[in-house]
Coordinates of C-alpha atoms and ligand atoms in Angstrom, one line a residue:
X24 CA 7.8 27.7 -19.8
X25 CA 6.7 28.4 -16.3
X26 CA 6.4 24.6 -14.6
X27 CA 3.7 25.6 -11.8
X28 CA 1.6 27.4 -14.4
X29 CA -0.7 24.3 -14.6
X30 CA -0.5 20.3 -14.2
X31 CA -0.2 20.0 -17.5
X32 CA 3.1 22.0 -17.7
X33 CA 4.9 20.5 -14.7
X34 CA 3.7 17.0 -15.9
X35 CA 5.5 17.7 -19.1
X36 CA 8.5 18.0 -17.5
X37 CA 7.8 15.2 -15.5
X38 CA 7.5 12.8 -18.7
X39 CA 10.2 13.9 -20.0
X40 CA 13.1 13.2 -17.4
X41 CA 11.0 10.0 -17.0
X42 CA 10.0 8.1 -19.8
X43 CA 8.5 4.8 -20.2
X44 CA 6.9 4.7 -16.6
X45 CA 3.2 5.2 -16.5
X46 CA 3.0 4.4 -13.5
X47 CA 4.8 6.7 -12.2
X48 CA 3.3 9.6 -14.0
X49 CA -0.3 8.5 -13.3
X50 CA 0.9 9.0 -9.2
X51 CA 2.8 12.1 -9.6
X52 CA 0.1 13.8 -11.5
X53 CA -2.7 12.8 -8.9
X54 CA -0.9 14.6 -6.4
X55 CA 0.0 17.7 -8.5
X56 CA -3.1 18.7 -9.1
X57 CA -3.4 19.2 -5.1
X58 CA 0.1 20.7 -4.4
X59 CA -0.1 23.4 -7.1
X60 CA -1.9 26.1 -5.3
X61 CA 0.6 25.4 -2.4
X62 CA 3.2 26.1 -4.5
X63 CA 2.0 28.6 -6.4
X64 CA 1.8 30.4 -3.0
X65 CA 4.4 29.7 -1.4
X66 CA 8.0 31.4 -2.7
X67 CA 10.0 29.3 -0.1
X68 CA 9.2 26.3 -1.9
X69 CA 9.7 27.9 -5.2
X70 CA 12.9 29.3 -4.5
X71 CA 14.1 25.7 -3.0
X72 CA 12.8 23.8 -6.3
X73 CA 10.7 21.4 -3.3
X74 CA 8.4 20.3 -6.1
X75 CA 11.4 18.9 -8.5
X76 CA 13.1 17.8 -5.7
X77 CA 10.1 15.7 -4.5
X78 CA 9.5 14.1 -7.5
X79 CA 13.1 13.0 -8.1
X80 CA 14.0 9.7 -6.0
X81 CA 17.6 10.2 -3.9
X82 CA 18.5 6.7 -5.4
X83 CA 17.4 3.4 -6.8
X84 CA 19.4 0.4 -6.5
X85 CA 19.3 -2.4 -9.0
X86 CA 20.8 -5.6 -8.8
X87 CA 20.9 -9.1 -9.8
X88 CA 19.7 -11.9 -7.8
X89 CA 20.6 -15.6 -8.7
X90 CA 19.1 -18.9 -7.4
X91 CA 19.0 -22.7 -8.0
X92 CA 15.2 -23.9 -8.3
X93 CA 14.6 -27.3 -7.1
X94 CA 15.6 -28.9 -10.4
X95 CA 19.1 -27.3 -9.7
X96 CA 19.1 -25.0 -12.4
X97 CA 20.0 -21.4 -11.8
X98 CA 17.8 -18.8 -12.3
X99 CA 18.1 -14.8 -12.7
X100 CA 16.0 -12.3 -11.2
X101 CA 16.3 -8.6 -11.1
X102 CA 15.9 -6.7 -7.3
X103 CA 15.6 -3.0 -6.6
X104 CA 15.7 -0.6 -3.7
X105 CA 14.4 3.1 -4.7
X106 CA 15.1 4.9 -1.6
X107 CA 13.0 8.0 -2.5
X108 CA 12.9 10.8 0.8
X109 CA 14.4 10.4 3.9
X110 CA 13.3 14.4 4.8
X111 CA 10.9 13.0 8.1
X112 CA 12.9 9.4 9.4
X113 CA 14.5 6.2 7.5
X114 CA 13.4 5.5 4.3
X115 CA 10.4 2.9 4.7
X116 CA 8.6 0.9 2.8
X117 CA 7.3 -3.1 1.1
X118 CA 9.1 -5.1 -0.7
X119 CA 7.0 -6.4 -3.9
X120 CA 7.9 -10.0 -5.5
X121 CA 5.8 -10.1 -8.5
X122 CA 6.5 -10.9 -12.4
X123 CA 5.2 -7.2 -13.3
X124 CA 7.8 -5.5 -10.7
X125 CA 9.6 -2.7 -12.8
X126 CA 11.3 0.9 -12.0
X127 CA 8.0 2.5 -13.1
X128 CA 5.9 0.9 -10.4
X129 CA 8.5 0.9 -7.8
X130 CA 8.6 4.5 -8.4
X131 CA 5.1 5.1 -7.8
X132 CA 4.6 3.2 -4.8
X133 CA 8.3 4.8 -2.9
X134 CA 6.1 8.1 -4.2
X135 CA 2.9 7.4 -2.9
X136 CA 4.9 6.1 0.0
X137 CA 6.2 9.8 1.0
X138 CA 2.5 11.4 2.0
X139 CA 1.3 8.5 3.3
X140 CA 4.1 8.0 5.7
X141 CA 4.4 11.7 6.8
X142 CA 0.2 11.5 7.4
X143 CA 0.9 8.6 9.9
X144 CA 2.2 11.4 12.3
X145 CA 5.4 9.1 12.7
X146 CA 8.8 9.5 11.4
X147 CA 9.1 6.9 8.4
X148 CA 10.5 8.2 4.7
X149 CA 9.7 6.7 2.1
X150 CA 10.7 3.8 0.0
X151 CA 10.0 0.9 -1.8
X152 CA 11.1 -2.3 -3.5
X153 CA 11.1 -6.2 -4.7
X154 CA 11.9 -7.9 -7.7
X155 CA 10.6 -9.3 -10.9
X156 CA 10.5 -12.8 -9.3
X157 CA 7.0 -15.0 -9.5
X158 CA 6.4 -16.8 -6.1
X159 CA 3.7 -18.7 -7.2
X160 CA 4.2 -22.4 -7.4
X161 CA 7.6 -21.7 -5.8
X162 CA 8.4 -24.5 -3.5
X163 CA 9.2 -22.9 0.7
X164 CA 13.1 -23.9 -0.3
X165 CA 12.6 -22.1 -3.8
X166 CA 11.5 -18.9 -1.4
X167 CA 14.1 -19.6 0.8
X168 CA 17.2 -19.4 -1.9
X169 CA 15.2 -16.7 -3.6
X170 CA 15.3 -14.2 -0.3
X171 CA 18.4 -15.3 1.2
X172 CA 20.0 -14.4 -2.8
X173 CA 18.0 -10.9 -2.3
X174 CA 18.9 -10.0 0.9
X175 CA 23.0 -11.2 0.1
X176 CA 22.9 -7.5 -2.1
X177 CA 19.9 -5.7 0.0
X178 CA 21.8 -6.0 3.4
X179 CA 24.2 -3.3 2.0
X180 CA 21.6 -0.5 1.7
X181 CA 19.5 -1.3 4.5
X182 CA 19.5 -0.8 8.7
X183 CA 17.4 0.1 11.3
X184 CA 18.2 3.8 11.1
X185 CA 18.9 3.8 7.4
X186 CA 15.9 2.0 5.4
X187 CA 13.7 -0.6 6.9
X188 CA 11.8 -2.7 4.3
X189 CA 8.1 -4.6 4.9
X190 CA 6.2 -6.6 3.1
X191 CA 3.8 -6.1 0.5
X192 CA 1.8 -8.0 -2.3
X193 CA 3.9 -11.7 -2.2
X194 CA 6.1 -10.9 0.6
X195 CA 4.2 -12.0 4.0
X196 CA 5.5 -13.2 7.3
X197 CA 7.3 -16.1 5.6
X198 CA 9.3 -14.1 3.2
X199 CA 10.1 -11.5 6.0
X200 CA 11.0 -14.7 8.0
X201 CA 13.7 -15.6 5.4
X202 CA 14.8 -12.2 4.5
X203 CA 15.7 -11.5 8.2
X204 CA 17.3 -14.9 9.1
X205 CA 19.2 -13.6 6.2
X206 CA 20.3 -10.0 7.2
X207 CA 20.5 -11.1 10.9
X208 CA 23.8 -13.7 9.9
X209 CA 25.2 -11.1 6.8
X210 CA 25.2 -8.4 9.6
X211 CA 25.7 -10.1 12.7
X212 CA 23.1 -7.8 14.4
X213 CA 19.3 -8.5 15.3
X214 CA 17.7 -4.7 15.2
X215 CA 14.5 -4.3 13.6
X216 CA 15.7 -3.2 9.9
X217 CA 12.7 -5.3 8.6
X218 CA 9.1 -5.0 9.6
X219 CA 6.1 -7.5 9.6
X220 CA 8.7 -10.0 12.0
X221 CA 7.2 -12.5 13.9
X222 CA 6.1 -12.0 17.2
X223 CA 8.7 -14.2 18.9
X224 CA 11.3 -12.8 17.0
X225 CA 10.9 -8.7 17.7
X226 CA 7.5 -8.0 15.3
X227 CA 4.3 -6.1 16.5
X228 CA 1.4 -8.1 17.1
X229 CA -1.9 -6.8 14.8
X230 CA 0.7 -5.6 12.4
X231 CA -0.2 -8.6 10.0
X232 CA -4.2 -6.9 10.8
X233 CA -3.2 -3.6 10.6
X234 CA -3.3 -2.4 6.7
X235 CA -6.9 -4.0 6.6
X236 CA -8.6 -3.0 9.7
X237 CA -7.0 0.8 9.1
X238 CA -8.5 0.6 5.6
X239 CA -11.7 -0.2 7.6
X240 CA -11.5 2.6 10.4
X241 CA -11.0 5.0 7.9
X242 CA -14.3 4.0 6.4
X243 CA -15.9 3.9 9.3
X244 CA -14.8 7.8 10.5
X245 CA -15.7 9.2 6.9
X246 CA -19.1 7.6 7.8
X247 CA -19.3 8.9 11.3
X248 CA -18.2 12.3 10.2
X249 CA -21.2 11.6 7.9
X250 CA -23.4 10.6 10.4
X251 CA -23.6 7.1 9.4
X252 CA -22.4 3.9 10.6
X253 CA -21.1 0.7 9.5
X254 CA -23.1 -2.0 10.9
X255 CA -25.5 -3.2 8.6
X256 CA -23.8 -2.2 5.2
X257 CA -23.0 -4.2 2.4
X258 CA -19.2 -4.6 1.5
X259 CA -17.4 -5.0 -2.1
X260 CA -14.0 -5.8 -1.6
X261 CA -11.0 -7.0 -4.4
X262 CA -8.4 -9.1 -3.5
X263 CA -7.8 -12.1 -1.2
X264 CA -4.5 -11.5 0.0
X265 CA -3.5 -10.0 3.5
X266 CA -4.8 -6.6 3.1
X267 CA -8.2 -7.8 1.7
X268 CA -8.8 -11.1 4.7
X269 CA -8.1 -8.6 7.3
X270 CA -10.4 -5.9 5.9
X271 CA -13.3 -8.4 5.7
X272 CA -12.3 -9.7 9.4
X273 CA -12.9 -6.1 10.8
X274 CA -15.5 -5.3 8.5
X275 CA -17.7 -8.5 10.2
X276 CA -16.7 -7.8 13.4
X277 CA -18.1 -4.0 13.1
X278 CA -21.5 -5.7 12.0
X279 CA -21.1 -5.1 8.1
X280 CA -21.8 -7.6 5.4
X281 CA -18.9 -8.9 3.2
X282 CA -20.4 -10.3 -0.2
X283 CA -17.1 -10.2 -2.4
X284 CA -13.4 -11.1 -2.6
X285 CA -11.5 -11.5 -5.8
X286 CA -8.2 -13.0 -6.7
X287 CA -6.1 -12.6 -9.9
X288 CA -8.4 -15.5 -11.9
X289 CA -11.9 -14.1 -10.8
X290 CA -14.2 -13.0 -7.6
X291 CA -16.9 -14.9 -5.3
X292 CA -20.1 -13.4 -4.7
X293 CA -21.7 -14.8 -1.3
X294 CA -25.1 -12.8 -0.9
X295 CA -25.5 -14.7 2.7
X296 CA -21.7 -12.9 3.4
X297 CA -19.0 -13.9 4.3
X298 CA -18.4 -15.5 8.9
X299 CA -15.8 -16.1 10.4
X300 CA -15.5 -19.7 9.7
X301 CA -15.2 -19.1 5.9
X302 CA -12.6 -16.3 6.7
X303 CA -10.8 -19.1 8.5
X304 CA -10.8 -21.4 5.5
X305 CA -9.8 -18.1 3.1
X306 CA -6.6 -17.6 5.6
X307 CA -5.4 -20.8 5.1
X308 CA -6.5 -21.2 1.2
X309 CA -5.2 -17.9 0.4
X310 CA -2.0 -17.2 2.6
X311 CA -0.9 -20.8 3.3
X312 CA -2.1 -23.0 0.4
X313 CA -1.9 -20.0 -2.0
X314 CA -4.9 -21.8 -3.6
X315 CA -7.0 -20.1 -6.3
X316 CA -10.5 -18.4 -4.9
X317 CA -12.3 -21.0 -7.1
X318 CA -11.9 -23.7 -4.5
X319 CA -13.4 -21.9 -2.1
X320 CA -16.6 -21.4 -4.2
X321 CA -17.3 -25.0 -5.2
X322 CA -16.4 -26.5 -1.0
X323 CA -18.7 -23.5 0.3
X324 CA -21.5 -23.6 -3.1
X325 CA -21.2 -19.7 -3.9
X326 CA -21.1 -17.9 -7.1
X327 CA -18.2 -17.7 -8.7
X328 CA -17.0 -15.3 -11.5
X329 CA -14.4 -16.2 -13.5
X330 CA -11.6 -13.5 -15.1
X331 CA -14.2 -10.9 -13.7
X332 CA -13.7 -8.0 -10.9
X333 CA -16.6 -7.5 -7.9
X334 CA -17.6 -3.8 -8.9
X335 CA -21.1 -5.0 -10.7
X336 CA -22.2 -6.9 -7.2
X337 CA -24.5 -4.3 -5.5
X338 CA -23.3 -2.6 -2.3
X339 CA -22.6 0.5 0.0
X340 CA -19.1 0.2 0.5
X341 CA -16.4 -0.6 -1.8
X342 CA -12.9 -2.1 -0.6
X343 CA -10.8 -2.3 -3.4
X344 CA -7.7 -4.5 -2.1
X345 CA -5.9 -6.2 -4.8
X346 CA -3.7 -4.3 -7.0
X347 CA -3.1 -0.8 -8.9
X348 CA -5.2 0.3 -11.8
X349 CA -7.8 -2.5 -11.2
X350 CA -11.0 0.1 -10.5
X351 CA -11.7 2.0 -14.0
X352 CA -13.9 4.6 -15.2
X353 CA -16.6 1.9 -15.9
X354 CA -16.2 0.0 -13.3
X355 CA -17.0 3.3 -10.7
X356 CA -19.8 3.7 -13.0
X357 CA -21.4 0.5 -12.4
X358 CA -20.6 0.6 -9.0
X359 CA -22.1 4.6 -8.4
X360 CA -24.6 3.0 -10.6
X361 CA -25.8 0.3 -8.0
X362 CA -25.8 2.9 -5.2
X363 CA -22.2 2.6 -3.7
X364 CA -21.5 6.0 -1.6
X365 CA -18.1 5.1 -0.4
X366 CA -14.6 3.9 -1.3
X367 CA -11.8 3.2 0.7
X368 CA -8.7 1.8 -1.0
X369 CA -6.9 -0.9 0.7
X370 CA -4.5 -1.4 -2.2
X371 CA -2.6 1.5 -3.6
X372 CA -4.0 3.5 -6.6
X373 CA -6.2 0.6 -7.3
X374 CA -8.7 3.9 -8.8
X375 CA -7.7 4.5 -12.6
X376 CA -7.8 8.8 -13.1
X377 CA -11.2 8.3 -14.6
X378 CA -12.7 5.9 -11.8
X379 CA -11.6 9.0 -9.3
X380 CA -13.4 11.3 -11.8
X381 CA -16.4 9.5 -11.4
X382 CA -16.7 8.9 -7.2
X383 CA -16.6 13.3 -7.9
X384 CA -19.6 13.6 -10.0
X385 CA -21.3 11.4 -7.9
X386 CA -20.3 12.8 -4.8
X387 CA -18.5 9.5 -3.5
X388 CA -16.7 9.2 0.3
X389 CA -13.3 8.4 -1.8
X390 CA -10.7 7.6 0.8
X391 CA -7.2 7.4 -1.2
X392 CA -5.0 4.5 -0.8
X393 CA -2.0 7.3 0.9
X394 CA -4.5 7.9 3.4
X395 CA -7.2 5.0 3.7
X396 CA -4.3 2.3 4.0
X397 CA -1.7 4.2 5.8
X398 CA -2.4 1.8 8.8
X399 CA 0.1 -1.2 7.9
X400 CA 2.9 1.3 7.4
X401 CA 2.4 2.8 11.0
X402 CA 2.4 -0.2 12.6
X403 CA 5.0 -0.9 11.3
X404 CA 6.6 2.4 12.5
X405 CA 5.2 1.3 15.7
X406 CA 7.4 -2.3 15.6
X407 CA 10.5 -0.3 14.6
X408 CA 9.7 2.0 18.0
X409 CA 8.8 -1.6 20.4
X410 CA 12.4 -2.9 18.6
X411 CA 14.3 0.3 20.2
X412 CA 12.6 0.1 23.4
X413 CA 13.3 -3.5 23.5
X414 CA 9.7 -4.2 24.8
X415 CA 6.5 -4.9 23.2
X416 CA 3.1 -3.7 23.6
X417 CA -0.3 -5.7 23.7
X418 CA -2.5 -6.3 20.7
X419 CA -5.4 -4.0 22.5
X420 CA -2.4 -0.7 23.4
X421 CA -1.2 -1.8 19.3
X422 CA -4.6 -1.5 18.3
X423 CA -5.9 1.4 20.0
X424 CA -2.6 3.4 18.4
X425 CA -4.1 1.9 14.9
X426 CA -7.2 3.7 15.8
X427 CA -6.0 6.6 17.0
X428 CA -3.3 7.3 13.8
X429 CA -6.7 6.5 11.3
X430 CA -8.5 9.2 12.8
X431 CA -5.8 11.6 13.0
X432 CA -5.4 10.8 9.3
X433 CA -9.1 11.7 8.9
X434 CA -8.9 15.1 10.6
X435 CA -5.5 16.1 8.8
X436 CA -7.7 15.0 5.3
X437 CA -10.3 17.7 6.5
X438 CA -8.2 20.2 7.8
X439 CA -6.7 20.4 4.6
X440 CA -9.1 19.0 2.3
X441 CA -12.7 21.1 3.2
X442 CA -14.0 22.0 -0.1
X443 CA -17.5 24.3 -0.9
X444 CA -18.5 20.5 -2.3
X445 CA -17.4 18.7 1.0
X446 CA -14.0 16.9 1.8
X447 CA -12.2 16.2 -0.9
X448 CA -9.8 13.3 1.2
X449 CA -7.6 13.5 -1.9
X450 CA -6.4 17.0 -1.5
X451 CA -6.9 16.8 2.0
X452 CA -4.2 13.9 1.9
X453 CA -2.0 15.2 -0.9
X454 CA -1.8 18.9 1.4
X455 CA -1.3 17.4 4.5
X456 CA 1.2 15.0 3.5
X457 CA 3.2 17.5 1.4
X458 CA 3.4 19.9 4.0
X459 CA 5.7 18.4 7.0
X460 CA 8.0 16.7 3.9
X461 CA 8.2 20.4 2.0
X462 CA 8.9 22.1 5.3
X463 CA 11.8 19.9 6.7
X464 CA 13.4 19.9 3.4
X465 CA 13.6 23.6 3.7
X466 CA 15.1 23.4 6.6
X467 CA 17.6 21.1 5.8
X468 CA 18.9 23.8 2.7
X469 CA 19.5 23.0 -1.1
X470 CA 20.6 19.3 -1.0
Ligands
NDP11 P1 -1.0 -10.2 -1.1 O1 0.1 -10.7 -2.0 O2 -1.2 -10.7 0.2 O3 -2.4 -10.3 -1.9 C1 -2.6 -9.7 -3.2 C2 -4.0 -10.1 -3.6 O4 -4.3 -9.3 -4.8 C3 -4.2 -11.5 -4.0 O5 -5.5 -11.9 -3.8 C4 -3.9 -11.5 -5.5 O6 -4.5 -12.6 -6.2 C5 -4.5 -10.2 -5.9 N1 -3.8 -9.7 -7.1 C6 -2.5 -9.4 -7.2 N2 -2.2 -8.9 -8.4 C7 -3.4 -8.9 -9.1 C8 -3.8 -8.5 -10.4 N3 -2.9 -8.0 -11.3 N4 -5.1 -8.5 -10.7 C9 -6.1 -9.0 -9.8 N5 -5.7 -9.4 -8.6 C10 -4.4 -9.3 -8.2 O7 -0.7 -8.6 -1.1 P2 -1.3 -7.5 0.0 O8 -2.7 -7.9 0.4 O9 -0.2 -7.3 1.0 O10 -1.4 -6.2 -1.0 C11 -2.6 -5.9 -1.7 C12 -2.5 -4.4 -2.0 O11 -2.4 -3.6 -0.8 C13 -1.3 -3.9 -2.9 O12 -1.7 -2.9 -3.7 C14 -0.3 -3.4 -1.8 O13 0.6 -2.5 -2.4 C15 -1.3 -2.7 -0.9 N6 -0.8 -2.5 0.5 C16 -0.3 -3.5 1.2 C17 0.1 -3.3 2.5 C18 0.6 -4.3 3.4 O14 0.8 -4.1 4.6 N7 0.7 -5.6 3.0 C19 0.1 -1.9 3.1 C20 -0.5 -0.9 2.2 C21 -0.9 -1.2 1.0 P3 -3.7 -14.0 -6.3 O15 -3.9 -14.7 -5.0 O16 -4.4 -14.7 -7.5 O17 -2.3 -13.7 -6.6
2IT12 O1 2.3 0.1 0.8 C1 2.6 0.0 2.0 O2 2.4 0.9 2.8 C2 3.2 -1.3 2.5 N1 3.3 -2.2 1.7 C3 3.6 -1.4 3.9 C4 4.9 -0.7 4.1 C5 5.6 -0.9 5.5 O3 6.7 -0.5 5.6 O4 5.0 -1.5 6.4

């Protein structure tokens, strides 16, 4: 059977060397489809097996992390490391602690990682990991013996020039805080092998900003390249957590209206939107207090939704900035269906196949998460280049470098994403990400 005949063909070999992770699949075959033609075309890659080679992770660490909760009774949690393409720079990547952490979605994220990081025009690989480990009503000590247990095994795998992990959904600047007090005493060295430090202690200011308000700057050049603007537009967005709060801050101070967020029990509607004193009280509720969304609706009298997502609220623009899989075919339908014309994904794959389906028939701006969020990670690859330098640069020069990355994101999604339909950013993101990855592989010979 010739593997590049169709998706269908190289997905079945796909499946078959990896079984049990949907997750995984559902990431691999969304870029596929993109990077067949390439292929196809292109005997070099072929001949060097880049497409097998790109699916197939260079390792994944697993490993056993033990604790004492406050009660004094031990507890088990499992930790990974997939370190899956070091072909551009060190692999990089979050760290995840959530109860549903697996190999499956580790996978796909250290996968989705790849193109994303080689779009930011810096040079990050790619990884990814965390552990099965539930942080809510954790105690700060609980979090404290969870990450220094972690980082006792993670230490050996990690380094400045070797893999340099971040946060992602439940590890924030606290956990980072821990996990590096951790590594600095194991290793006897301060270097930046984690990102999302503090500021005082080597991190880059706006990278706690920077996910959200790239997730917004790429909405706002799809709309200028559509000769639109932001101001004025109605925002959904999922999610409450980093990613989503900083969206919303950026969204407001561009002039749009934010009328949702959502958290794992439900969403608030506010139809006045959401100011910057309420974002204020989210911060704290949210990423201090790590209080449910509910509270926030009965001190501030807004609608609340319980066990419900935001995509039947009316808007423009869609944030979605939560978690995977949590936009699906009828939820894009509802939202088309109310008049949304653009979606830019904060989270990663938070579109289901079908949801992406649908933003095609109706001609949706779909910005994917590789491209649309790719500003956290190169921030991030902007702290690891302040740690080298030993100096640091201001929020505005940090900021304007965002900026600049998010556009460049947006051309490379046109340049190779123009279709007789319009940009497809998907493609475009998929290509241009492939490309620099493929090529430096080929470079480096049969490995
Ligand atoms: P946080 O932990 O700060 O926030 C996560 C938010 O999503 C919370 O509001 C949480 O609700 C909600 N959530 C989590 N799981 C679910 C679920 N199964 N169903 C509904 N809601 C859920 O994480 P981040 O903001 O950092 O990450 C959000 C997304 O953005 C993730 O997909 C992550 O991979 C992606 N991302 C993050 C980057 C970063 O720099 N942090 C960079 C690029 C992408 P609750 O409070 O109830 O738990
Ligand atoms: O998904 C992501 O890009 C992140 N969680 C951020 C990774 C990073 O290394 O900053």
């Amino acid at each position: 059977m010739n593997r590049y005949a169709s998706t269908q063909n190289f997905m079945e070999y796909v499946q078959s060397r990896n079984v049990g992770q949907p997750e995984f699949h559902q990431a691999v075959e969304e870029v596929i489809d993109s990077l067949l033609p390439v292929v196809q075309e292109n005997k070099e890659f072929q001949e060097a097996k880049i497409l097998e080679r790109v699916v197939e992770p260079d390792r994944i660490v697993s490993f056993r992390v033990v604790w004492y909760d406050d009660k004094g009774e031990a507890q088990v949690n499992r930790g990974y490391r997939v370190q899956f393409n070091n072909a551009i720079g060190p692999y990089k990547g979050g760290l995840r602690f959530d109860p549903s952490v697996n190999v499956s979605i580790l996978k796909f994220l250290a996968f989705e990682q790849i193109f994303k990081n080689s779009l930011t025009t810096l040079p990050l690989g790619a990884g990814k990991g965390g552990a099965d480990f539930d942080p809510k009503g954790k105690s700060n000590l609980e979090i404290m013996r969870f990450c220094q247990s972690f980082m006792n095994e993670l230490a050996k795998y990690i380094g400045p020039d070797i893999d340099v992990p971040a946060g992602d959904i439940g590890v924030g600047g606290r956990e980072i805080g821990y996990l590096f007090g951790q590594y600095k005493k194991i290793r006897q060295e301060f270097t930046g092998a984690l990102t999302g430090k503090g500021p005082t202690w080597g991190g880059s200011l706006i990278r706690p900003e920077a996910t959200g308000y790239g997730a917004v700057y790429f909405a706002r050049n799809m709309l200028k390249f559509n000769k639109k603007d932001i101001a004025g537009m109605e925002c959904a967005i999922s999610g409450s957590g980093n990613v989503a709060l900083y969206a919303a801050e950026k969204i407001i101070q561009l002039g749009g209206k934010v009328l949702t967020l959502s958290d794992s029990k439900g969403f608030i509607f506010d139809k006045d939107g959401i100011n910057a004193e309420k974002l204020n009280y989210l911060h704290d509720l949210k990423t201090v207090r790590r209080g449910p969304l509910k509270e926030f609706a009965e001190k501030f009298n807004v609608e609340y939704h319980e066990g419900k997502k935001p995509w039947g609220v009316k808007c423009d623009l869609a944030f979605p900035c939560a978690t995977q899989n949590e936009l699906n075919g009828e939820d894009a339908k509802l939202l088309t269906g109310n008049g949304c014309f653009l979606v830019s994904e904060g989270a990663n794959m938070p579109s289901t196949p079908e949801a992406i389906e649908v933003y095609k028939e109706m001609k949706v701006l779909y910005g994917p998460g590789k491209a649309a969020n790719a500003g956290g990670v190169a921030v991030s690859g902007l702290e690891m280049a302040q740690n080298s330098m030993r100096h640091s640069w201001s929020r505005e020069e940090v900021e304007d470098k965002l900026a600049c990355i998010m556009s460049s994101i947006h051309d490379s999604c046109i340049a190779y994403g123009q279709t007789q339909n319009g940009v497809d950013y998907l493609k475009g993101a998929n290509i241009a990400g492939f490309m620099k990855v493929a090529k430096n592989m080929v470079s480096f010979g049969v490995m």
